[in-house]
Every structure is written in C-alpha cells, then in structure tokens.
GROMACS .gro file of C-alpha atoms in nm:
model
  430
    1UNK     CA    1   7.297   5.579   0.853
    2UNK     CA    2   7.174   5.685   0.481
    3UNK     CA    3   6.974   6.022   0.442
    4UNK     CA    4   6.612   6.048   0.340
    5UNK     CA    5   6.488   6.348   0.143
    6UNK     CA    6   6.096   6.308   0.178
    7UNK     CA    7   5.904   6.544  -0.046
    8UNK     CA    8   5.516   6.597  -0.024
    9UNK     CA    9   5.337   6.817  -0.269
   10UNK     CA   10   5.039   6.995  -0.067
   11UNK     CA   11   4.743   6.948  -0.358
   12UNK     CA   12   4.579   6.863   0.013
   13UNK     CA   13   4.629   6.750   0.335
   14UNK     CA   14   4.627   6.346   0.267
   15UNK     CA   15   4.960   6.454   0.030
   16UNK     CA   16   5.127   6.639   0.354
   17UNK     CA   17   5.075   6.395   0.582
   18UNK     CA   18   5.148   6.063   0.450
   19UNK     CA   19   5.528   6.142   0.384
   20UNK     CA   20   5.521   6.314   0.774
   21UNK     CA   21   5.409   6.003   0.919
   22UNK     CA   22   5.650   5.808   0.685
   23UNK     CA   23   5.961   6.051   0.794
   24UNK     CA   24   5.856   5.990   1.156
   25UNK     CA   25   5.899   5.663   1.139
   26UNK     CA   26   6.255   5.639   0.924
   27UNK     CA   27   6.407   5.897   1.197
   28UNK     CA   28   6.254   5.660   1.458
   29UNK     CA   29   6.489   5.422   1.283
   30UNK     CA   30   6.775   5.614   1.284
   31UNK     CA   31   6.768   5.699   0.953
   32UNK     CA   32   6.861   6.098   0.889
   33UNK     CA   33   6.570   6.261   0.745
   34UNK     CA   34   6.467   6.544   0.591
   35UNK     CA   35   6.138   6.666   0.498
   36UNK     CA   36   6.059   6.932   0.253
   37UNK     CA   37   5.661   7.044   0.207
   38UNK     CA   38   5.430   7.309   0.179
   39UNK     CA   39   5.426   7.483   0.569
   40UNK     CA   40   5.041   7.564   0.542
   41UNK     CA   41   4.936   7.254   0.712
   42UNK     CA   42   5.216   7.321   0.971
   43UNK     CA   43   4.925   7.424   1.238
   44UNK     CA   44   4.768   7.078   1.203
   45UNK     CA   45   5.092   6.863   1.154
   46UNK     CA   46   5.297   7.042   1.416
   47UNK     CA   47   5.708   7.055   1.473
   48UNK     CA   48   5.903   6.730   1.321
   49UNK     CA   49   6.233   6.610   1.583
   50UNK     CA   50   6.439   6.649   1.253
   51UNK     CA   51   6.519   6.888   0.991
   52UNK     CA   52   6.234   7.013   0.771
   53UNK     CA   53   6.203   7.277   0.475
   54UNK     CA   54   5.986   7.506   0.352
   55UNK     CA   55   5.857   7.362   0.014
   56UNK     CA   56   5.624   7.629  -0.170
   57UNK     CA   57   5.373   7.466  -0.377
   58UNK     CA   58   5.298   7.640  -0.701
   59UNK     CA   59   4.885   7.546  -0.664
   60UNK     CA   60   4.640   7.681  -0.400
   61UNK     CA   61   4.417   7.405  -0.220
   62UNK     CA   62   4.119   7.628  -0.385
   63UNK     CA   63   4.246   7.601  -0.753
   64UNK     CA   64   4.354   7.219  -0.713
   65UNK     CA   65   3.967   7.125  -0.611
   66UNK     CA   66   3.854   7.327  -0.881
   67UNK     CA   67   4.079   7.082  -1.106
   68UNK     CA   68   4.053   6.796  -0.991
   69UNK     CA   69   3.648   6.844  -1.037
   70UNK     CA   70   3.702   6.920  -1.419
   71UNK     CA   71   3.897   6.624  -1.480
   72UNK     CA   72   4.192   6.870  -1.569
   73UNK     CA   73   4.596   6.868  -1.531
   74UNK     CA   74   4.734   6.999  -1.175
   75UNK     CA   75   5.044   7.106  -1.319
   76UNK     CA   76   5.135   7.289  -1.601
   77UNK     CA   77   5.499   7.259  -1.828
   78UNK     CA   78   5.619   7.564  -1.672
   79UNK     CA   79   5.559   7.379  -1.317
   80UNK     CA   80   5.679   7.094  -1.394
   81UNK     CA   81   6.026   7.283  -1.508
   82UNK     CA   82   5.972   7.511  -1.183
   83UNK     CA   83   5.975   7.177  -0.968
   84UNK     CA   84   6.275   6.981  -1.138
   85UNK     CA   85   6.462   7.277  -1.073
   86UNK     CA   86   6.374   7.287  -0.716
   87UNK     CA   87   6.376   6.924  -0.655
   88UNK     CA   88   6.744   6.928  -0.784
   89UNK     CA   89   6.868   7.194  -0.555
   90UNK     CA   90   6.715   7.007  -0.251
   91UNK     CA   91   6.864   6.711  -0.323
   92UNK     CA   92   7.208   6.916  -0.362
   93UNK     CA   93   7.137   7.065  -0.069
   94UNK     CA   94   7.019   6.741   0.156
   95UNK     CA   95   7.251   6.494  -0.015
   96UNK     CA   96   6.992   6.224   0.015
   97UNK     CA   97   7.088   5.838  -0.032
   98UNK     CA   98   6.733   5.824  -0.149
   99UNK     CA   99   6.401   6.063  -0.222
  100UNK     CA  100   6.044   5.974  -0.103
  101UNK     CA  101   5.774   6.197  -0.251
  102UNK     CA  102   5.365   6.213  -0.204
  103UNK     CA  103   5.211   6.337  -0.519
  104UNK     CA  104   5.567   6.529  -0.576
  105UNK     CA  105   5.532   6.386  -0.988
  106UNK     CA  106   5.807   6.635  -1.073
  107UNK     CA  107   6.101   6.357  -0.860
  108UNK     CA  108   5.993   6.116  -1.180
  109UNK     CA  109   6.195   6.382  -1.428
  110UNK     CA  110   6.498   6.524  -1.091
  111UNK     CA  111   6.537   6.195  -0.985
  112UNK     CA  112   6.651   6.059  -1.329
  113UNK     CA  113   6.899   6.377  -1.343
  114UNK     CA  114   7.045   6.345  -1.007
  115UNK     CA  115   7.046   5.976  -1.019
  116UNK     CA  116   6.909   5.931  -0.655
  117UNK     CA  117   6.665   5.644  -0.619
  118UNK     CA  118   6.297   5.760  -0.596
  119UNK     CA  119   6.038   5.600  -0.347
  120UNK     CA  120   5.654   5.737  -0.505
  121UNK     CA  121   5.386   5.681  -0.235
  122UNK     CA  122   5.039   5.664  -0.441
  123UNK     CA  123   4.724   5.470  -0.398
  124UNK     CA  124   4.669   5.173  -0.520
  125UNK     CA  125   4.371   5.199  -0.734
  126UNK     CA  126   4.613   5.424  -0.912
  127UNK     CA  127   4.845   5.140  -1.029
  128UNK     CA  128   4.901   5.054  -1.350
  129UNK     CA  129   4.847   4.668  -1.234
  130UNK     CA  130   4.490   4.799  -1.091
  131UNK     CA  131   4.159   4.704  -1.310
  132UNK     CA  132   3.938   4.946  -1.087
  133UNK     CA  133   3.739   5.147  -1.354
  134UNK     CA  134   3.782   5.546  -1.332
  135UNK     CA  135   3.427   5.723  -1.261
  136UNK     CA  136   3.408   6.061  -1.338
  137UNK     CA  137   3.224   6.250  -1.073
  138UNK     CA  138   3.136   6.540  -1.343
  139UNK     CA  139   3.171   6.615  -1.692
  140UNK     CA  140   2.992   6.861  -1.955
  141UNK     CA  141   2.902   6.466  -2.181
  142UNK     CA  142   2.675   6.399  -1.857
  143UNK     CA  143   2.448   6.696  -1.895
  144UNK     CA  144   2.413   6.648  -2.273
  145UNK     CA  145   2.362   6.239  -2.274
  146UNK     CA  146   2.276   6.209  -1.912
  147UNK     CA  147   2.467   5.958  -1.633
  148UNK     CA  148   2.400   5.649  -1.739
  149UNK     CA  149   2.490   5.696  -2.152
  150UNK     CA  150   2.762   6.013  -2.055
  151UNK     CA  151   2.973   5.718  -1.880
  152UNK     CA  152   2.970   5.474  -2.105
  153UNK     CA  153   3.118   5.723  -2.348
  154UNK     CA  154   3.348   5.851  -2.167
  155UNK     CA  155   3.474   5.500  -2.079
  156UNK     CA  156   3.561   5.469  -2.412
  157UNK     CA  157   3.752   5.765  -2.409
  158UNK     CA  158   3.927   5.714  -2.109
  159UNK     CA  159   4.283   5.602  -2.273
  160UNK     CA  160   4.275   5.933  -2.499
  161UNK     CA  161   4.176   6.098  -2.165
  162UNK     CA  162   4.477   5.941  -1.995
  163UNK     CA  163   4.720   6.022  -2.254
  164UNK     CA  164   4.592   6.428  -2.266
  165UNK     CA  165   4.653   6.413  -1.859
  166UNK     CA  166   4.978   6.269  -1.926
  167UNK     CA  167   5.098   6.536  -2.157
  168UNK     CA  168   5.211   6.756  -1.934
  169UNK     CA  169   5.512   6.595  -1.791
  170UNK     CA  170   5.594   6.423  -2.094
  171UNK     CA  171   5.663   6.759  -2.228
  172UNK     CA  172   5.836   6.841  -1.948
  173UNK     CA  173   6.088   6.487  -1.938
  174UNK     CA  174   6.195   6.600  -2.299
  175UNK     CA  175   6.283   6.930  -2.192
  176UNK     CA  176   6.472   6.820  -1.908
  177UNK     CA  177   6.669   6.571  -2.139
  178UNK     CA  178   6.513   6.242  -2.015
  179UNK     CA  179   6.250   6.006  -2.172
  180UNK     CA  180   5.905   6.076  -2.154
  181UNK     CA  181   5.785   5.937  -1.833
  182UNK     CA  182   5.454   5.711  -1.898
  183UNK     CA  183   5.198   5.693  -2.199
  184UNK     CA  184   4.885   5.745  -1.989
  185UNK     CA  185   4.821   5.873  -1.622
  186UNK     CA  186   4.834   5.559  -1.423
  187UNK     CA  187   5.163   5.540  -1.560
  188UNK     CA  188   5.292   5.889  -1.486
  189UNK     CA  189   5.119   5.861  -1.119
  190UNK     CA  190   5.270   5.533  -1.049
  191UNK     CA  191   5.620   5.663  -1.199
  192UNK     CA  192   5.921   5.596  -1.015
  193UNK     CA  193   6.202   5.321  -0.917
  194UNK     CA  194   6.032   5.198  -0.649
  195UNK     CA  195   5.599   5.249  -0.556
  196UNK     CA  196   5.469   5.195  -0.189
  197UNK     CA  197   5.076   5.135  -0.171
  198UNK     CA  198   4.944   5.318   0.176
  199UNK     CA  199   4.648   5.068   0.108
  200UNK     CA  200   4.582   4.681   0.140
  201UNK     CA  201   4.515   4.424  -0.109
  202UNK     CA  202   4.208   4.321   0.060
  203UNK     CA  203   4.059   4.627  -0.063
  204UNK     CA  204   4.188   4.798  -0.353
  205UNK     CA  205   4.352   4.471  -0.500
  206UNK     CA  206   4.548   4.485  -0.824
  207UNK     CA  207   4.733   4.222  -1.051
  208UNK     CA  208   5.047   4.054  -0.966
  209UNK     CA  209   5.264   4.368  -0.913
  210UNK     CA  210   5.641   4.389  -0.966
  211UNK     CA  211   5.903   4.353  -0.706
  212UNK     CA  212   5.949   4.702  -0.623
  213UNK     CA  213   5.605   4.795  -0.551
  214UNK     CA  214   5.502   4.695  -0.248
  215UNK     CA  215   5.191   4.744  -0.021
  216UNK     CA  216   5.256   4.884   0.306
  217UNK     CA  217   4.883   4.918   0.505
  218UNK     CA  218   4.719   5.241   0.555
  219UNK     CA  219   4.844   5.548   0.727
  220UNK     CA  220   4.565   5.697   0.957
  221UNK     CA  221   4.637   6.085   1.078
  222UNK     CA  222   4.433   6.259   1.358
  223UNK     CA  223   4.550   6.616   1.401
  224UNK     CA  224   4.683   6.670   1.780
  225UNK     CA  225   4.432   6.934   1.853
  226UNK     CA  226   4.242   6.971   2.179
  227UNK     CA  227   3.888   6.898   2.174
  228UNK     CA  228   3.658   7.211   2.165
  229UNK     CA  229   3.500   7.342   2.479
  230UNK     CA  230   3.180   7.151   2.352
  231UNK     CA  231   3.378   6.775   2.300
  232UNK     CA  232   3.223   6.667   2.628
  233UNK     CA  233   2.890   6.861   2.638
  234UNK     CA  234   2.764   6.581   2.351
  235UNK     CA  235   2.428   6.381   2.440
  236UNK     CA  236   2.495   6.053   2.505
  237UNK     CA  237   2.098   5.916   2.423
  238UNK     CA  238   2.144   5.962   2.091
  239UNK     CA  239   2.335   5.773   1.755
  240UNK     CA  240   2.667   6.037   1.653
  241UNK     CA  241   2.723   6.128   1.310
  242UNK     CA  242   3.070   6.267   1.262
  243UNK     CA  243   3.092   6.505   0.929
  244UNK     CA  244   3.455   6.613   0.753
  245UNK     CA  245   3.480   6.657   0.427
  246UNK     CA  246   3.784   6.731   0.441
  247UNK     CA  247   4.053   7.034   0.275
  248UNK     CA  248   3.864   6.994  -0.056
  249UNK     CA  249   3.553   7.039   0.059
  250UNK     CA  250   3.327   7.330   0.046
  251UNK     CA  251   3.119   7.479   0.325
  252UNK     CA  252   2.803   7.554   0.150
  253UNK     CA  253   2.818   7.172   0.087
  254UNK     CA  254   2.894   7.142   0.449
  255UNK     CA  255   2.594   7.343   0.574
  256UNK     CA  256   2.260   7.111   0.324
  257UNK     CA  257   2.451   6.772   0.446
  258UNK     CA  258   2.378   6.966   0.806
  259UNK     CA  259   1.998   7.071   0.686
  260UNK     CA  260   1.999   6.687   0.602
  261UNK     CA  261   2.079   6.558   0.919
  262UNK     CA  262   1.861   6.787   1.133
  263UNK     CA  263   1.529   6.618   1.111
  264UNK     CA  264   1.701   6.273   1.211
  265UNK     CA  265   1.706   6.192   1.576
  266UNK     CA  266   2.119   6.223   1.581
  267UNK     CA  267   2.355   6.429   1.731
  268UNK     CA  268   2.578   6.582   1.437
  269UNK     CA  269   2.920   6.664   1.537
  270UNK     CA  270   3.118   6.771   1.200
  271UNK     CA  271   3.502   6.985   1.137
  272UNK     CA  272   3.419   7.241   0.861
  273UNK     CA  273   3.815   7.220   0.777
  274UNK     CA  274   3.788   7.609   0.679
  275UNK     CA  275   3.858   7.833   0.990
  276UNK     CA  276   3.603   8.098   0.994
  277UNK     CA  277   3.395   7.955   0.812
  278UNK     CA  278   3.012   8.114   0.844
  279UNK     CA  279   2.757   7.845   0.842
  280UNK     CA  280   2.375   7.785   0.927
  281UNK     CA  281   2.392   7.558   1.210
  282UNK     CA  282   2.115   7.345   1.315
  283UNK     CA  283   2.032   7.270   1.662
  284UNK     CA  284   2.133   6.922   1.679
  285UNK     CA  285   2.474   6.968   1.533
  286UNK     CA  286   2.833   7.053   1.713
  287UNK     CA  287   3.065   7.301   1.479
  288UNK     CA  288   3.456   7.325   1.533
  289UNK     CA  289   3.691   7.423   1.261
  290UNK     CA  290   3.914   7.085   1.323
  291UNK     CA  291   3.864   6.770   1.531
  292UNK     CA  292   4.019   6.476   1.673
  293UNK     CA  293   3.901   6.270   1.418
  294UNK     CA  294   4.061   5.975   1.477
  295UNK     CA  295   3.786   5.980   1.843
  296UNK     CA  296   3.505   6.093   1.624
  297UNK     CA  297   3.542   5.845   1.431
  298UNK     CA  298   3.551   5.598   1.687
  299UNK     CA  299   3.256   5.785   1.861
  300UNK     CA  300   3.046   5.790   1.576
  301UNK     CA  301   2.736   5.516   1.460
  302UNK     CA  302   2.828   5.687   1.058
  303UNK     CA  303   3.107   5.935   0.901
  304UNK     CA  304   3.022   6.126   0.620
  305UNK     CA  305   3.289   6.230   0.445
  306UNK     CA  306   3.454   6.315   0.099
  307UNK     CA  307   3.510   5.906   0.062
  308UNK     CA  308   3.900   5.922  -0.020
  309UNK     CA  309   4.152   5.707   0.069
  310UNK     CA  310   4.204   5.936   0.381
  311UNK     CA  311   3.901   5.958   0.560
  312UNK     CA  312   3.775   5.691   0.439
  313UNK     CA  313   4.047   5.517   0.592
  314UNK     CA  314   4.004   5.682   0.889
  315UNK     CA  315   3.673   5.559   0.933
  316UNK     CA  316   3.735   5.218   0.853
  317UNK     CA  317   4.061   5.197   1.107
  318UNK     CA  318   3.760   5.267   1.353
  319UNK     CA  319   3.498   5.047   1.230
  320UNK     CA  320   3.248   5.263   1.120
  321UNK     CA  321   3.094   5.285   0.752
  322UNK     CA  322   3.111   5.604   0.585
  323UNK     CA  323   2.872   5.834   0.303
  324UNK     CA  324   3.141   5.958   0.095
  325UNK     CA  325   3.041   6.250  -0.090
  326UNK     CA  326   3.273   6.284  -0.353
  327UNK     CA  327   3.413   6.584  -0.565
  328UNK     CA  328   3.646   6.439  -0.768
  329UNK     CA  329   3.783   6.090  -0.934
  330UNK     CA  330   4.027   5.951  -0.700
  331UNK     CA  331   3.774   5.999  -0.434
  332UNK     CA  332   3.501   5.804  -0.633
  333UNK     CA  333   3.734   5.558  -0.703
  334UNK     CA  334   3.814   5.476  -0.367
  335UNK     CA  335   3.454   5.511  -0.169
  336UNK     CA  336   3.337   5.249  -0.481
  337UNK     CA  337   3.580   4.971  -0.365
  338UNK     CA  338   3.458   5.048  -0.038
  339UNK     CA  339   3.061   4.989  -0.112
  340UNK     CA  340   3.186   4.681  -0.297
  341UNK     CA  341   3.246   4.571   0.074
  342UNK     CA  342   2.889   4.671   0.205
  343UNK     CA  343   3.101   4.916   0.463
  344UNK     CA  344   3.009   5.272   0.222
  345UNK     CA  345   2.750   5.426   0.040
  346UNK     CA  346   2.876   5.685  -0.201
  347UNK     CA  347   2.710   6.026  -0.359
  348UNK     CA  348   2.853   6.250  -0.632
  349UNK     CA  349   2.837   6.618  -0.511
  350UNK     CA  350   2.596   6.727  -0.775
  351UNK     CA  351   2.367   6.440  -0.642
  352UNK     CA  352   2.383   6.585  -0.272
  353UNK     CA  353   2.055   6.769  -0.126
  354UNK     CA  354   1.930   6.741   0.217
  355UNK     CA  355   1.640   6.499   0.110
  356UNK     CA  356   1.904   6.313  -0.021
  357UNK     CA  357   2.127   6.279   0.231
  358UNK     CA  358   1.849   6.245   0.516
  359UNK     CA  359   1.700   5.972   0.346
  360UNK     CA  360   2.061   5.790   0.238
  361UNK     CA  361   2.193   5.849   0.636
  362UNK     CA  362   1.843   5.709   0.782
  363UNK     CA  363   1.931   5.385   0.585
  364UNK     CA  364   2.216   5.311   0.661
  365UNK     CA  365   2.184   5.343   1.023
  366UNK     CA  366   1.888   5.125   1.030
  367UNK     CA  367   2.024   4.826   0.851
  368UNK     CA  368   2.357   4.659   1.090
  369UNK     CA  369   2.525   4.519   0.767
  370UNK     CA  370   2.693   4.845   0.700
  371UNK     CA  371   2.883   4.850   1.040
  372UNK     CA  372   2.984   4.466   1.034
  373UNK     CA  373   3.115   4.515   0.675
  374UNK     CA  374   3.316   4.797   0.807
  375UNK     CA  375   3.419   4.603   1.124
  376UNK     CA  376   3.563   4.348   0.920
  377UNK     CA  377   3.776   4.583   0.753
  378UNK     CA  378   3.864   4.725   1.055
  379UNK     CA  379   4.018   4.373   1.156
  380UNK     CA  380   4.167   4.357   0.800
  381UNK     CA  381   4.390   4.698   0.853
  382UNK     CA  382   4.489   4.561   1.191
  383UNK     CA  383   4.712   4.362   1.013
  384UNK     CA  384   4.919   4.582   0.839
  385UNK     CA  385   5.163   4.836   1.022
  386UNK     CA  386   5.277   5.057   0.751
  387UNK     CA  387   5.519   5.262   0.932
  388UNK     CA  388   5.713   4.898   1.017
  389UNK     CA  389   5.666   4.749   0.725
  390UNK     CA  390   5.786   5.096   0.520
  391UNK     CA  391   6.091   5.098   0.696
  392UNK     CA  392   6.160   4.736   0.597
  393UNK     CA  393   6.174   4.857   0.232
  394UNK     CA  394   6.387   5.122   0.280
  395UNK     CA  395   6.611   4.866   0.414
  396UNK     CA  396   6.567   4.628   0.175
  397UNK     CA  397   6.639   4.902  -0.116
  398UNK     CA  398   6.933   5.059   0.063
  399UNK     CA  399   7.088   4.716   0.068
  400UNK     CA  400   7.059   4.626  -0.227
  401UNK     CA  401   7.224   4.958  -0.347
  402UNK     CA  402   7.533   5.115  -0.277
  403UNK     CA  403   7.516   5.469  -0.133
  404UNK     CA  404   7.646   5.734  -0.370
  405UNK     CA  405   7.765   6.101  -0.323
  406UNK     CA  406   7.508   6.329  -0.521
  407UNK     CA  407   7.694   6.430  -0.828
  408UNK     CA  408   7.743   6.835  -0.818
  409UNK     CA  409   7.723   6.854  -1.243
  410UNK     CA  410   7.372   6.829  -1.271
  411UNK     CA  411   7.201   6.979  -1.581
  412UNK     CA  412   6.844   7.086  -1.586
  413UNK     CA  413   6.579   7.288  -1.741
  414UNK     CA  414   6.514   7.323  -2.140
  415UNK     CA  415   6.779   7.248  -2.316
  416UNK     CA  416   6.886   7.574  -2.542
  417UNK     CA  417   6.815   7.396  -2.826
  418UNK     CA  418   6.441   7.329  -2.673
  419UNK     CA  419   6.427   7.675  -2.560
  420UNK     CA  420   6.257   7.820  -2.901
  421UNK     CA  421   5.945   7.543  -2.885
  422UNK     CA  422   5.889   7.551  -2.507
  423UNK     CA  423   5.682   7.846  -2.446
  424UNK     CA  424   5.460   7.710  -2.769
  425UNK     CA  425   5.396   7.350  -2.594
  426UNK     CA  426   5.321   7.423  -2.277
  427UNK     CA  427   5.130   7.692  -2.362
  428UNK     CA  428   4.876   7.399  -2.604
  429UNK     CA  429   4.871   7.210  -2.256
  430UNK     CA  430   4.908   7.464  -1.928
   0.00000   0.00000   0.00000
C-alpha cells in the first residue's frame, strides 16, 4: 500500500487533531502512515498504532492568539524557509506517495520541490469559491470610526488586506525557486493539488468548486480523559451549561463568562483548557482543566464556546446551540454561518461582560428555536462520515496517479543569487 506523510502545524489544537483523526483512519485502511506534529498536545491526543514524529512548531499557542487577534501574519519569511527545509527532509525521510497537512502552508512551496502530491485540509469558509464575508473581531479603525462605519471600511480594504497576509509566502515561493503561491489569503490557505473541506455544504456552502476539492463532513474530537471526581456529583434539577473556550482562550475571559452565569438558575460545568489555571469560581459552576466534551456537550441545554469550526462543531454533532465568543476571524466567520441557522448566537470578546453574557445565555435558553435549529444540523452532519469518505479520495487520487520514488536531488532554500535581498524582505514583512 502507498505511504501517507500527514503534517499538522500546532497554531492550536483543531490543527493537531484533524490530521490525527484523518491518519487514524488511512492506517485503518491499510494505508502506511506517518504523522509528523507538534508533541504538546500529545497528553490530550495520546499514542498513534503507527509511526509518528516530533514536528517542532516555530509559534507558541500564546503568540499565535495574540496574532490571530491583530489580524497579523503567523509566519514570518524566515519560517516559511525554516519549514520548506524541514518539510523536505521529512518527506526524504518518510518517502511518502502523498503529503496531507492541517494549516502546514509551508507543503504549498516543499511539495512543489519534491514533487509529492499535497492533500490541504482547511475550512470551507476559507475557499476561494466561498462568498462568506470576513468580520474582523478587532481592529484599531473600530475605536476611531466605531463598529458599524470601522467595518464597512475595512470591507473595502479587505483585498489589500488579503494581499499584505499573503506576502509572506509569496516571498518565500520565490526564494525557494517556485511561483508565488496565491494573490490573496484565501488563495494561499486553500493552496495545494488537492483541498478537503472538514465541513458540509449545508452550512458553510460555497460556489461550484473544482474537482479536486472535495467536502468530506466534520471531524468531531473528544479528548480520552476520565471524567473528574466531580463528573457525577452534577445536579440533575437544573438546565447544564457546558463552557470551553478552547486552547486560544484566556482564563480571565473564562472566569466574567462564569460571574455571568452565576445568578442564572444553571449548573455551569466548563474546561479552562490551561492546567493550573487560578480562577474565581462561583458556587454553581464545576472546574476541571479538560473534559469529555464530546458528553458535555451532549449533557448540556447551551455550550459556550470560542464559536470555531471545532467546538462549534462539537456542539452541533450533539444538538445543542452554542454562544461563541470569538477572538479572532476564522472563528467569527464560522459562529456567523451558524446564527444564519438560528442554532448560535455570537459575541466578539471585547463585547463580553457578565451582564452581557447573563442576559444573552437567559435568552437563548428560554426561546426552543435555538435547540431545534441546532437539532436539525445535528441530523444534517449525520450524513456525512468524513473519515470514510476521506479515505475514498485518497483512493481516488492514488489511482489516478502513479506512485513515484521521492527524488533524492532536491534543492531548497534561497537561491545564492536571492541570498543578498532575503534578509531585507522578510525583514519589511516578519
């Protein structure tokens, strides 16, 4: 059988997991697999029945939410470089058939070099064939014009925006000796010779898209944790609100969404995601550092979460409607489709205060359209099996192309005749 190199760059847990749950199910299919990411979500993910590498990613989970909140770049030129470089010795060392990466943007640049087909899982409202509008959950315009006027500028900004986001690896193709990879950041997310949508149509729909994209269904994760000493000790005569915001979010936010909720007549449970955390807990709410959230979900009358495609998902694959309070763009993006569907209500972070929340939460668990709207996308995801229907692809791509010995000549890094205006580009964009 053909070997797999998956690749997932750890900018957070959602980009660890989703290539674990997709190498799970090509070694189910007897495909040889190898998996190379970041080992600090090992403790959540646990061992893999097939080989796996350490991957170090070059950007903390701390400094990547601080990024993705300004609207900036994750990766720099020098990264970029850093990761081509690394990607190629990999793929030397794994002698894949084919590469699979999460968020890994660097395999648009390696794969071209090494010549092995590359697989880019992304979200759909991410797609270059996707209309959804891109709301910025902060920037400097809104405190000078205000929300309303700040967006509507900034929407009008938004393909010089995409093209300064863009610049990056763009520098970073021509230094490698391939063509720059996409004018604008749709493009450059979406790069790649084949694109597979962990989403479904129903939801974040796009344009007719090209034969090798394809949507798959969502991928839900639930770490395999037990259940803190406390898991059955919750009151049963009371509506459960489960709370995660996830790897990205922050505790103090974490402990006024819990001032919120303690007035209401609810039982809070809520993961801080942030071991040791030290937090002001109020006496209707259960603390643990991680849960079982695929149960709390299913346990719980409202989530409130960060509103990405993740937990978002998570709660929707259970039926519940979610808060999302979102930090950052892609996380706006998706909790918006979502309260298209009447299944979400969505807050920017800088909108969050306890009043805030209590009131928003006391809403939506006294009107039943939120939960029907989510139960109907609950019966929409129970259509898809991504694992299945990801493995199908593979097939169909490894069909249609012949399986090739990774060439051993494979040049990369600056070229010497780049070497001299390197340092000065990335330096205008790092």
């Amino acid at each position: 059988m053909p070997h797999i190199l998956v690749m997932g760059e750890a900018v957070t847990l959602t980009h660890v997991v989703r290539p674990t749950l997709l190498a799970d199910a090509l070694h189910a299919a007897g495909y040889g697999v190898t998996l190379a990411c970041d080992p600090r979500f090992n403790a959540l993910i646990g061992p893999r029945p097939y080989r796996t590498i350490a991957l170090k990613s070059s950007i903390d989970p701390a400094t990547s939410t601080v990024l993705l909140k300004q609207n900036q770049p994750l990766f720099s030129v020098e990264t970029f470089n850093a990761y081509v470089r690394e990607d190629v010795r990999l793929m030397r060392l794994a002698q894949p058939q084919l590469v699979v990466g999460d968020m890994r943007q660097s395999l648009a640049i390696s794969a071209q070099l090494t010549k092995v087909p590359y697989v880019n899982i992304i979200n759909a409202h991410w797609s270059p064939w996707s209309d959804e509008p891109f709301a910025l959950v902060d920037h400097p315009l809104h405190k000078v014009l205000g929300r309303e006027t700040g967006d509507r500028l900034l929407s009008l900004l938004t393909p010089l925006g995409s093209m300064m986001m863009a610049l990056p690896i763009n520098i970073a193709a021509l230094n490698n000796g391939v063509a720059p990879i996409g004018a604008g950041l749709r493009e450059t997310f979406c790069a790649g010779d084949y694109v597979v949508y962990p989403d479904i149509p129903e939801l974040s729909p796009t344009r007719p898209l090209p034969p090798n994209h394809r949507y798959i269904g969502p991928l839900d994760f639930s770490p395999q944790i037990a259940p803190p000493p406390w898991w059955d000790k919750v009151p049963d005569d009371k509506l459960v609100i489960y709370v995660n915001l996830g790897s990205s979010g922050e505790p103090a936010l974490l402990e006024v969404i819990l001032a919120g909720l303690s007035d209401l007549r609810v039982t809070v449970i809520a993961a801080t995601a942030h071991p040791g955390a030290a937090l002001a807990v109020p006496a209707n709410a259960f603390i643990a550092d991680y849960l079982p959230g695929d149960a709390a979900a299913a346990n719980a009358a409202l989530v409130i979460c960060n509103g990405g495609a993740s937990s978002g998902c998570q709660a929707l694959v259970a039926g519940t409607p979610f808060l999302g309070i979102a930090s950052n763009t892609d996380q706006l993006s998706y909790g918006t489709m979502v309260a298209k569907t009447g299944a979400a209500e969505n807050l920017r972070e800088d909108e969050v205060t306890a009043e805030r929340v209590r009131e928003t939460v006391a809403r939506m668990l006294a009107s039943p359209g939120y939960r029907e709207a989510a139960q109907r996308l609950k019966q929409d995801f129970a259509r898809y099996d991504a694992k299945a229907n990801f493995v199908a692809f593979i097939g169909e791509i490894l069909a249609a192309a012949p399986i090739k010995a990774l060439s051993s000549e494979v040049d990369t890094g600056p070229r010497k005749e780049d070497a001299s205006t390197q340092d000065s580009r990335a330096a205008s964009v790092s």
